[in-house]
């Protein structure tokens, strides 16, 4: 109550005599002082009462009745008319609640009865400061688990639901929605799903206030991660689709920012078929800010397609969904591993591989066509929807359109056999060895007896029904083509309408997609004139002969659907072979000309990611878009796998030569991670040249390489690794000589590099650098260098023969032990101290090679050297068993030296030579010596 004792109030002028106000307060009880100042008309006094409540409770905590009395006065103080008093009171509530929790035997249920109602009531206070303070207090109480679960359900959630009612104040409603979203991870799935989720879904559709929708969109990912996959897909995804098509760009931008979190809470099928097309819409949004946020989230979104069995990534947080996902992956792995050898005949490859590319093409068209002029962000033109969306769906075009408009979850049992995530397999399959697994088998279930062209010719009603999902027809009946002549005419009209706007890169990409669809439709019509058996043989010739007539603009740097992709669809054997080749198995001259297609993520997403290096993107989207691309590239590479590195190679090389040093710095910090993903052979072929370029770059870029130098070099072959021995010396030269942290990091890395090189290499190349660092001007660099030299002594001494170790010790004695500068002689003592502490040399070898030269420093003319010597002998050397158990001549020499130091003329030397080793900490003493002498 020290604060209260300093308060003053105006005494009446006719008071009898001077009254000692402080003495009068000391005569009052804690409750008396509380009552006195709580009733004061001075606002400042009442504020101080609120601030001193916790101290008052501590004074009376032994008496339960007094504690209850204080809590009752808190309730009365909560009705104060001054907002600053109420805000001050609310700031103290979390501290008071924690005190009540620690003293529950004395004041049971105190928080629930007296404090929580105040917090909840202040959520709707008229004053903004009071509301903000109460919101912060509520979240702090939930985070510290000071609110009982029953109270959350009966007292907190009902109030928040009332505050979000349609007739509620606009500001209060927005803040209440934000509180509901923030408290969801704290209260758990059950309460969130029962009490918060229904109102959250209503708020997502609030037509009157876009602020509410924006808050919902910003916290959408957190809600999805709490409620899990089922609730996300059934209740939240339809709302998310609506928010992504909102007419306010701020709402759409918030959706783009949380897209990865939403994707993590959905299944692979929804992620591939629904979210991918939705994300393409956001990337093509008219608002630059939405496009900017979407491109920043593109890499993280692609990473959610990673295969957990191969990449070790799993995006399911709750245990139940994790188990289900794991079981699903195991079933899919088992189904994919029971493919017979005959299922991979060359004649079957075109049918298997055309499906994913056709799927990627159609998904791209679905996403981009939705953004054409004359349509809203969420609408897909009817001609495109009816002709393209039906080709890979088991439902009719009308049903598909209805599902998209109503946000209804599609029937997961009615997957098409050609859908990428179909987990079915032929019943007559037999198991193969585990080494036959690759990413192609994982993502694409082989369908050996199906002809995709005939499958695409079926009527939508004749597609695979839910009961026949696993029953693949051997010879489907031919039917009319899905892409009719009328539809092709409509596509041509759409292209003509978009051509005047070709200056916009997004419109240009849409034209490329529509041109590719038109090209594909004409190609399919041409192939229908041939026999089924001749299709596989003539596919290459058809593509090559008609390629000059393609309407795709080759000026586009990274079109969504390129001519190379069409070529891949026409020659799938080549792509399949590329996927099965083991990493690094030689690189043909045509390696760079391989089509940038894959089957892991929708091709449209990858193409958009590759386009982030296009200079036009920096002008129309974000000036730092290349940096975002570089930041997420390791995650994208891990998702695609090393077999699809050819898709990213050119992009990585472009980023590595970017004009912005921040982009190159980002790559430099992650090149070691990418090397782990790609393996040693791809690393040697593609990453080593870029790594060499980074070594000669700016210091801001070089530091990224240096911090992970060991991690990168250990992945290289020994011959390639030795080439960098000649370049390590270059790290001693920096753009700024004051950049001592650069040299300190070099010393740290050299310690790790000792294990990668032979003793001769260490002695010839690393030793000169280490001795140079030991004489650095900055003490922090020297401290790490002492550790480096001691580890070097250990490695060279254990080598056979140990001549390198002896030579290094002799060099230490010559260059440091006999150095004319006292700092060099002190460095020699530090090295010896480190060698002893880390047992880098056997004590008998230390006594022979280093100790005689160490003891000669007892007569050094500089006290700082003698002080450190006294510490080393007394607190380090004499603690070793070798000098405690044996009565050798070495022990006698040490004792004589210590006795001489105890009689030294310097008081500090005498002190440290006489002190018992256990009475002080060596590290602190050594550091104190370093700080006093450097």
XYZ file of C-alpha atoms in Angstrom, residues 416-915:
500
model
C -13.430 -40.345 -61.799
C -11.001 -43.103 -62.545
C -8.691 -40.640 -64.197
C -8.577 -38.220 -61.256
C -5.075 -37.901 -59.861
C -5.964 -38.768 -56.270
C -8.033 -41.814 -57.055
C -6.899 -44.430 -54.617
C -8.232 -47.426 -56.508
C -6.309 -50.166 -58.220
C -7.070 -53.203 -60.302
C -8.252 -56.167 -58.234
C -5.964 -58.635 -59.988
C -2.806 -56.741 -59.016
C 0.012 -58.517 -57.192
C 2.586 -56.988 -54.797
C 5.950 -55.698 -55.952
C 9.083 -54.854 -53.980
C 9.323 -51.545 -52.136
C 12.036 -50.313 -54.429
C 9.537 -50.192 -57.294
C 7.804 -47.209 -55.631
C 8.222 -43.758 -57.066
C 6.259 -40.539 -57.023
C 4.548 -41.385 -60.304
C 3.065 -44.547 -58.798
C 2.059 -42.677 -55.665
C 0.159 -39.864 -57.314
C -1.227 -41.781 -60.314
C -2.891 -45.133 -59.856
C -2.105 -47.097 -63.060
C -5.150 -47.988 -65.140
C -3.795 -50.595 -67.550
C -6.889 -51.385 -69.565
C -8.447 -48.008 -70.076
C -8.152 -45.734 -73.077
C -8.403 -42.113 -72.004
C -9.655 -40.943 -75.386
C -12.563 -43.359 -75.234
C -13.156 -42.459 -71.602
C -13.422 -38.789 -72.494
C -15.909 -39.612 -75.239
C -18.475 -41.074 -72.856
C -21.584 -39.191 -71.868
C -21.465 -37.722 -68.362
C -24.304 -40.058 -67.366
C -22.251 -43.074 -68.452
C -19.257 -42.158 -66.300
C -18.159 -44.196 -63.331
C -20.883 -44.220 -60.697
C -20.136 -44.356 -56.936
C -20.859 -48.077 -56.975
C -18.449 -48.646 -59.848
C -15.526 -46.472 -58.699
C -13.156 -49.395 -58.489
C -14.640 -51.224 -61.482
C -12.819 -49.961 -64.552
C -14.447 -50.877 -67.876
C -12.074 -52.575 -70.266
C -13.586 -51.142 -73.464
C -15.959 -48.195 -72.963
C -18.408 -47.439 -75.706
C -17.503 -44.485 -77.889
C -19.647 -41.404 -77.636
C -19.756 -37.824 -78.843
C -16.717 -35.693 -77.960
C -16.992 -33.461 -74.888
C -15.490 -30.433 -76.621
C -17.884 -29.811 -79.505
C -17.470 -27.604 -82.517
C -19.824 -25.062 -80.908
C -17.658 -24.936 -77.820
C -14.543 -24.429 -79.912
C -16.261 -21.521 -81.602
C -17.061 -20.007 -78.217
C -13.441 -20.414 -77.156
C -12.353 -18.576 -80.282
C -14.744 -15.736 -79.472
C -13.397 -15.493 -75.926
C -9.847 -15.288 -77.262
C -10.850 -12.513 -79.654
C -12.452 -10.564 -76.809
C -9.324 -10.819 -74.688
C -6.792 -9.955 -77.402
C -7.184 -6.132 -77.016
C -6.043 -6.493 -73.384
C -2.893 -8.491 -74.103
C -0.717 -5.883 -72.389
C -1.787 -7.255 -69.021
C 0.320 -10.360 -68.171
C -2.646 -12.013 -66.457
C -4.874 -11.555 -69.496
C -2.086 -12.828 -71.685
C -1.830 -15.930 -69.508
C -5.584 -16.476 -69.860
C -5.302 -16.212 -73.624
C -2.536 -18.808 -73.537
C -4.752 -21.148 -71.524
C -7.725 -20.736 -73.818
C -5.503 -21.200 -76.860
C -4.154 -24.380 -75.356
C -7.680 -25.647 -74.751
C -8.631 -24.819 -78.317
C -5.511 -26.551 -79.558
C -6.267 -29.610 -77.442
C -9.833 -29.809 -78.735
C -8.725 -29.710 -82.371
C -6.064 -32.317 -81.618
C -8.628 -34.598 -79.999
C -10.958 -34.188 -82.974
C -8.161 -35.102 -85.341
C -7.249 -38.190 -83.314
C -10.846 -39.418 -83.320
C -10.571 -40.092 -87.067
C -7.945 -42.784 -86.485
C -8.318 -46.233 -84.995
C -7.868 -46.911 -81.312
C -4.869 -49.138 -81.888
C -3.115 -46.552 -84.088
C -3.501 -43.643 -81.649
C -0.497 -44.477 -79.526
C 1.787 -44.853 -82.542
C 0.660 -41.703 -84.352
C 0.510 -39.402 -81.324
C 4.013 -37.990 -81.734
C 3.539 -37.392 -85.449
C 0.229 -35.615 -84.943
C 1.693 -33.274 -82.351
C 4.779 -32.461 -84.371
C 2.888 -31.942 -87.622
C 0.332 -29.569 -86.144
C 2.581 -27.716 -83.737
C 3.260 -24.776 -86.115
C -0.480 -24.067 -86.215
C -0.637 -23.623 -82.432
C -1.972 -20.238 -81.354
C 0.049 -20.089 -78.123
C 2.153 -16.979 -77.772
C 5.761 -18.064 -77.359
C 6.755 -14.587 -76.256
C 5.355 -15.251 -72.820
C 8.159 -16.182 -70.461
C 6.194 -18.740 -68.478
C 2.766 -19.456 -69.980
C 0.292 -21.414 -67.925
C 0.028 -24.071 -70.628
C 3.066 -24.159 -72.840
C 3.821 -25.876 -76.076
C 6.284 -28.004 -74.158
C 3.432 -29.287 -72.005
C 1.420 -30.225 -75.073
C 4.470 -31.993 -76.374
C 4.664 -33.867 -73.093
C 1.050 -34.940 -73.445
C 1.776 -36.250 -76.910
C 4.938 -38.091 -75.818
C 4.293 -39.281 -72.273
C 6.847 -42.071 -72.527
C 9.607 -39.470 -72.330
C 8.195 -37.881 -69.200
C 7.598 -41.233 -67.598
C 11.132 -42.232 -68.253
C 12.358 -39.020 -66.705
C 10.396 -39.715 -63.547
C 11.835 -43.188 -63.167
C 15.448 -42.239 -63.761
C 17.406 -42.309 -60.553
C 18.655 -38.864 -59.445
C 21.731 -37.761 -61.201
C 21.923 -40.569 -63.749
C 23.787 -38.577 -66.343
C 22.481 -35.486 -68.086
C 21.787 -35.579 -71.777
C 22.136 -32.511 -73.980
C 18.339 -32.349 -74.112
C 18.064 -32.097 -70.322
C 17.300 -28.372 -70.341
C 14.680 -28.834 -73.059
C 12.589 -31.250 -71.018
C 9.025 -30.008 -70.604
C 8.321 -28.359 -67.269
C 5.467 -30.682 -66.402
C 4.967 -32.976 -63.449
C 2.195 -34.860 -61.705
C 2.564 -33.800 -58.071
C 0.755 -30.451 -58.030
C -1.682 -28.949 -60.522
C 0.374 -27.711 -63.406
C -1.326 -24.304 -63.379
C 0.008 -23.619 -59.885
C 3.531 -24.566 -60.828
C 3.399 -22.445 -63.963
C 2.284 -19.449 -61.962
C 5.094 -20.066 -59.489
C 7.636 -20.246 -62.313
C 6.293 -16.967 -63.677
C 7.286 -15.156 -60.474
C 10.715 -14.541 -62.002
C 9.169 -12.750 -64.967
C 10.278 -9.078 -64.878
C 6.741 -7.994 -65.713
C 5.550 -9.472 -62.426
C 7.752 -7.068 -60.507
C 5.998 -4.184 -62.255
C 2.417 -5.419 -62.068
C 2.424 -7.351 -58.777
C 5.264 -6.757 -56.323
C 8.799 -5.461 -56.582
C 9.941 -8.166 -54.142
C 8.093 -11.031 -55.788
C 11.389 -12.673 -56.763
C 12.419 -12.717 -53.122
C 9.207 -14.497 -52.151
C 9.832 -16.989 -54.936
C 13.355 -17.643 -53.665
C 12.173 -17.971 -50.074
C 9.690 -20.743 -50.825
C 11.727 -22.550 -53.480
C 13.158 -25.265 -51.165
C 9.623 -26.118 -50.040
C 8.424 -26.312 -53.626
C 11.425 -28.451 -54.575
C 10.744 -30.805 -51.680
C 7.124 -31.100 -52.751
C 7.943 -31.867 -56.366
C 10.800 -34.215 -55.528
C 14.185 -34.493 -57.136
C 12.712 -36.322 -60.147
C 10.964 -33.059 -61.087
C 13.930 -30.768 -60.496
C 14.016 -30.043 -64.224
C 10.870 -27.953 -63.698
C 12.652 -25.638 -61.265
C 16.220 -25.595 -62.570
C 15.829 -22.622 -64.878
C 13.903 -20.649 -62.275
C 16.590 -21.281 -59.680
C 19.323 -20.131 -62.049
C 17.347 -16.991 -62.829
C 16.943 -16.200 -59.140
C 20.623 -16.864 -58.485
C 21.538 -14.170 -61.010
C 18.900 -11.677 -59.870
C 19.991 -8.067 -59.611
C 18.642 -7.731 -56.063
C 21.141 -8.983 -53.507
C 18.295 -9.829 -51.132
C 17.105 -12.478 -53.568
C 20.567 -14.003 -53.858
C 21.007 -13.799 -50.084
C 17.794 -15.760 -49.590
C 19.041 -18.500 -51.908
C 22.443 -18.534 -50.222
C 20.886 -19.191 -46.838
C 18.868 -22.136 -48.157
C 21.184 -23.737 -50.721
C 22.274 -26.420 -48.231
C 18.651 -27.440 -47.673
C 18.090 -27.662 -51.396
C 21.198 -29.802 -51.707
C 19.743 -32.301 -49.240
C 16.557 -32.454 -51.304
C 18.304 -32.931 -54.642
C 21.035 -35.368 -53.646
C 24.751 -35.315 -54.324
C 24.717 -35.744 -58.095
C 22.134 -33.080 -58.901
C 23.856 -30.832 -56.383
C 27.189 -31.254 -58.119
C 25.666 -30.570 -61.511
C 23.313 -27.658 -60.769
C 24.021 -26.169 -57.339
C 27.810 -26.168 -57.177
C 28.208 -23.548 -59.960
C 25.710 -21.290 -58.204
C 27.414 -21.942 -54.873
C 30.719 -20.881 -56.417
C 29.105 -17.671 -57.611
C 27.808 -16.913 -54.132
C 31.321 -17.293 -52.729
C 32.390 -14.270 -54.799
C 29.281 -12.197 -54.095
C 28.674 -9.417 -51.595
C 29.271 -10.090 -47.930
C 25.508 -10.017 -47.353
C 25.242 -12.990 -49.712
C 28.456 -14.743 -48.677
C 27.364 -14.904 -45.051
C 24.454 -17.112 -46.056
C 26.837 -19.561 -47.709
C 29.305 -19.348 -44.832
C 26.768 -20.078 -42.099
C 25.985 -23.436 -43.697
C 29.335 -24.159 -45.326
C 29.758 -27.473 -43.518
C 26.205 -28.556 -44.266
C 26.757 -28.013 -47.981
C 30.279 -29.374 -48.365
C 29.511 -32.603 -46.556
C 27.042 -33.467 -49.315
C 29.686 -33.232 -52.030
C 32.013 -35.943 -53.227
C 35.440 -35.899 -51.574
C 37.175 -34.752 -54.752
C 34.732 -31.898 -55.291
C 34.931 -31.009 -51.603
C 38.723 -30.663 -51.716
C 38.442 -28.018 -54.403
C 37.079 -25.590 -51.824
C 40.182 -25.836 -49.643
C 41.824 -23.269 -51.886
C 38.910 -20.835 -51.474
C 38.548 -20.874 -47.688
C 41.293 -18.286 -47.369
C 39.106 -15.832 -49.289
C 36.645 -15.673 -46.384
C 39.242 -13.736 -44.398
C 38.760 -10.833 -46.804
C 35.527 -8.895 -46.347
C 34.052 -5.755 -47.847
C 34.151 -4.136 -44.402
C 37.048 -4.938 -42.095
C 34.838 -4.167 -39.095
C 32.587 -7.096 -39.970
C 34.136 -9.295 -37.274
C 31.074 -11.554 -37.096
C 31.982 -12.836 -40.536
C 35.345 -14.068 -39.254
C 33.761 -15.493 -36.118
C 31.358 -17.519 -38.258
C 34.295 -18.726 -40.337
C 35.990 -20.041 -37.202
C 32.786 -21.826 -36.168
C 32.503 -23.492 -39.565
C 36.150 -24.514 -39.634
C 35.604 -26.463 -36.424
C 32.912 -28.458 -38.196
C 34.958 -28.834 -41.373
C 37.765 -30.636 -39.542
C 35.883 -33.910 -39.806
C 35.499 -33.617 -43.576
C 39.177 -33.380 -44.483
C 42.270 -35.498 -44.012
C 45.010 -34.532 -41.510
C 47.259 -33.369 -44.328
C 44.544 -31.133 -45.768
C 43.844 -29.741 -42.319
C 47.494 -28.982 -41.759
C 48.127 -27.526 -45.206
C 44.986 -25.429 -45.668
C 43.036 -24.955 -42.422
C 45.978 -24.425 -40.077
C 47.104 -21.078 -41.571
C 43.555 -19.718 -41.377
C 43.153 -20.833 -37.755
C 46.436 -19.236 -36.655
C 45.455 -16.061 -38.451
C 42.146 -15.939 -36.593
C 43.879 -16.489 -33.255
C 45.594 -13.127 -33.781
C 42.395 -11.289 -34.752
C 41.765 -7.812 -33.392
C 38.390 -8.789 -31.890
C 38.327 -10.932 -28.769
C 35.146 -12.807 -29.740
C 36.849 -14.049 -32.897
C 39.934 -15.106 -30.935
C 37.855 -16.984 -28.369
C 36.309 -19.184 -31.068
C 39.682 -19.564 -32.740
C 41.221 -20.991 -29.552
C 38.580 -23.696 -29.670
C 39.378 -24.252 -33.353
C 43.107 -24.650 -32.722
C 42.548 -27.037 -29.817
C 40.275 -29.229 -31.951
C 42.874 -29.111 -34.691
C 45.547 -30.274 -32.235
C 43.283 -33.132 -31.215
C 42.644 -34.278 -34.775
C 46.250 -34.033 -35.890
C 47.589 -35.743 -32.786
C 45.282 -38.738 -33.193
C 46.298 -39.094 -36.853
C 48.862 -41.639 -37.944
C 51.635 -40.625 -37.879
C 51.177 -37.724 -35.411
C 53.854 -35.604 -37.037
C 51.339 -32.976 -38.134
C 50.219 -32.534 -34.537
C 53.765 -32.086 -33.297
C 54.496 -29.570 -36.017
C 51.368 -27.597 -35.154
C 52.340 -27.516 -31.472
C 55.821 -26.317 -32.329
C 54.297 -23.580 -34.485
C 52.049 -22.514 -31.621
C 55.038 -22.278 -29.325
C 57.070 -20.324 -31.830
C 54.357 -17.907 -33.018
C 52.463 -17.378 -29.751
C 54.398 -18.760 -26.788
C 57.449 -16.702 -27.756
C 55.572 -13.846 -29.366
C 57.101 -10.412 -28.666
C 53.591 -9.038 -28.033
C 51.997 -9.864 -24.728
C 48.629 -10.510 -26.398
C 50.209 -13.356 -28.405
C 51.672 -14.933 -25.251
C 48.306 -14.610 -23.539
C 46.674 -16.301 -26.563
C 49.115 -19.189 -26.078
C 47.913 -19.602 -22.479
C 44.310 -19.551 -23.644
C 45.018 -22.268 -26.220
C 46.710 -24.422 -23.580
C 43.780 -23.866 -21.239
C 41.318 -25.007 -23.936
C 43.441 -28.035 -24.777
C 43.384 -29.088 -21.122
C 39.659 -28.487 -20.612
C 38.595 -30.384 -23.740
C 41.128 -33.211 -23.287
C 42.528 -32.578 -26.746
C 45.851 -34.105 -25.703
C 46.671 -36.850 -23.209
C 48.137 -35.245 -20.128
C 51.446 -37.048 -20.534
C 51.764 -35.648 -24.064
C 50.700 -32.202 -22.870
C 53.359 -32.326 -20.170
C 56.007 -33.095 -22.784
C 55.045 -30.770 -25.638
C 53.249 -27.757 -24.152
C 53.701 -27.521 -20.394
C 57.416 -26.579 -20.342
C 56.734 -23.578 -22.565
C 53.645 -22.715 -20.520
C 55.550 -22.656 -17.235
C 58.183 -20.302 -18.598
C 55.519 -17.589 -18.759
C 55.558 -17.395 -14.956
C 58.353 -14.851 -15.381
C 56.501 -12.831 -18.044
C 56.817 -9.100 -17.554
C 53.109 -8.458 -18.199
C 50.845 -9.166 -15.202
C 47.863 -10.092 -17.393
C 49.765 -13.057 -18.794
C 50.777 -14.217 -15.311
C 47.205 -13.816 -14.018
C 45.854 -16.079 -16.759
C 48.680 -18.547 -16.184
C 47.848 -18.723 -12.472
C 44.181 -19.393 -13.274
C 45.065 -22.078 -15.801
C 47.455 -23.933 -13.503
C 45.372 -23.673 -10.352
C 41.861 -24.112 -11.689
C 42.384 -26.311 -14.773
C 45.645 -28.221 -14.815
C 45.701 -29.332 -11.179
C 42.142 -30.657 -11.514
C 43.313 -33.389 -13.876
C 43.795 -36.847 -12.453
C 47.253 -37.093 -13.987
C 48.601 -34.358 -11.700
C 46.613 -35.444 -8.650
C 47.599 -39.102 -8.580
C 51.174 -39.152 -9.841
C 54.212 -37.713 -8.122
C 56.158 -37.046 -11.298
C 58.656 -34.385 -12.163
C 55.936 -32.593 -14.109
C 53.771 -32.232 -11.025
C 56.699 -30.908 -9.069
C 57.417 -28.318 -11.738
C 53.787 -27.158 -11.678
C 53.784 -26.829 -7.894
C 57.009 -24.837 -7.921
C 55.586 -22.494 -10.537
C 52.418 -21.988 -8.481
C 54.465 -21.225 -5.379
C 56.420 -18.656 -7.342
C 53.203 -17.065 -8.558
C 51.853 -16.961 -5.007
C 54.768 -14.695 -4.119
C 54.312 -12.527 -7.211
C 54.513 -8.786 -6.759
C 51.092 -8.357 -8.382
C 48.169 -8.852 -6.008
C 45.882 -10.334 -8.660
C 48.475 -12.932 -9.604
C 48.907 -13.906 -5.964
C 45.147 -14.131 -5.487
C 44.472 -16.487 -8.405
C 47.539 -18.581 -7.620
C 46.292 -19.113 -4.054
C 42.532 -19.496 -4.558
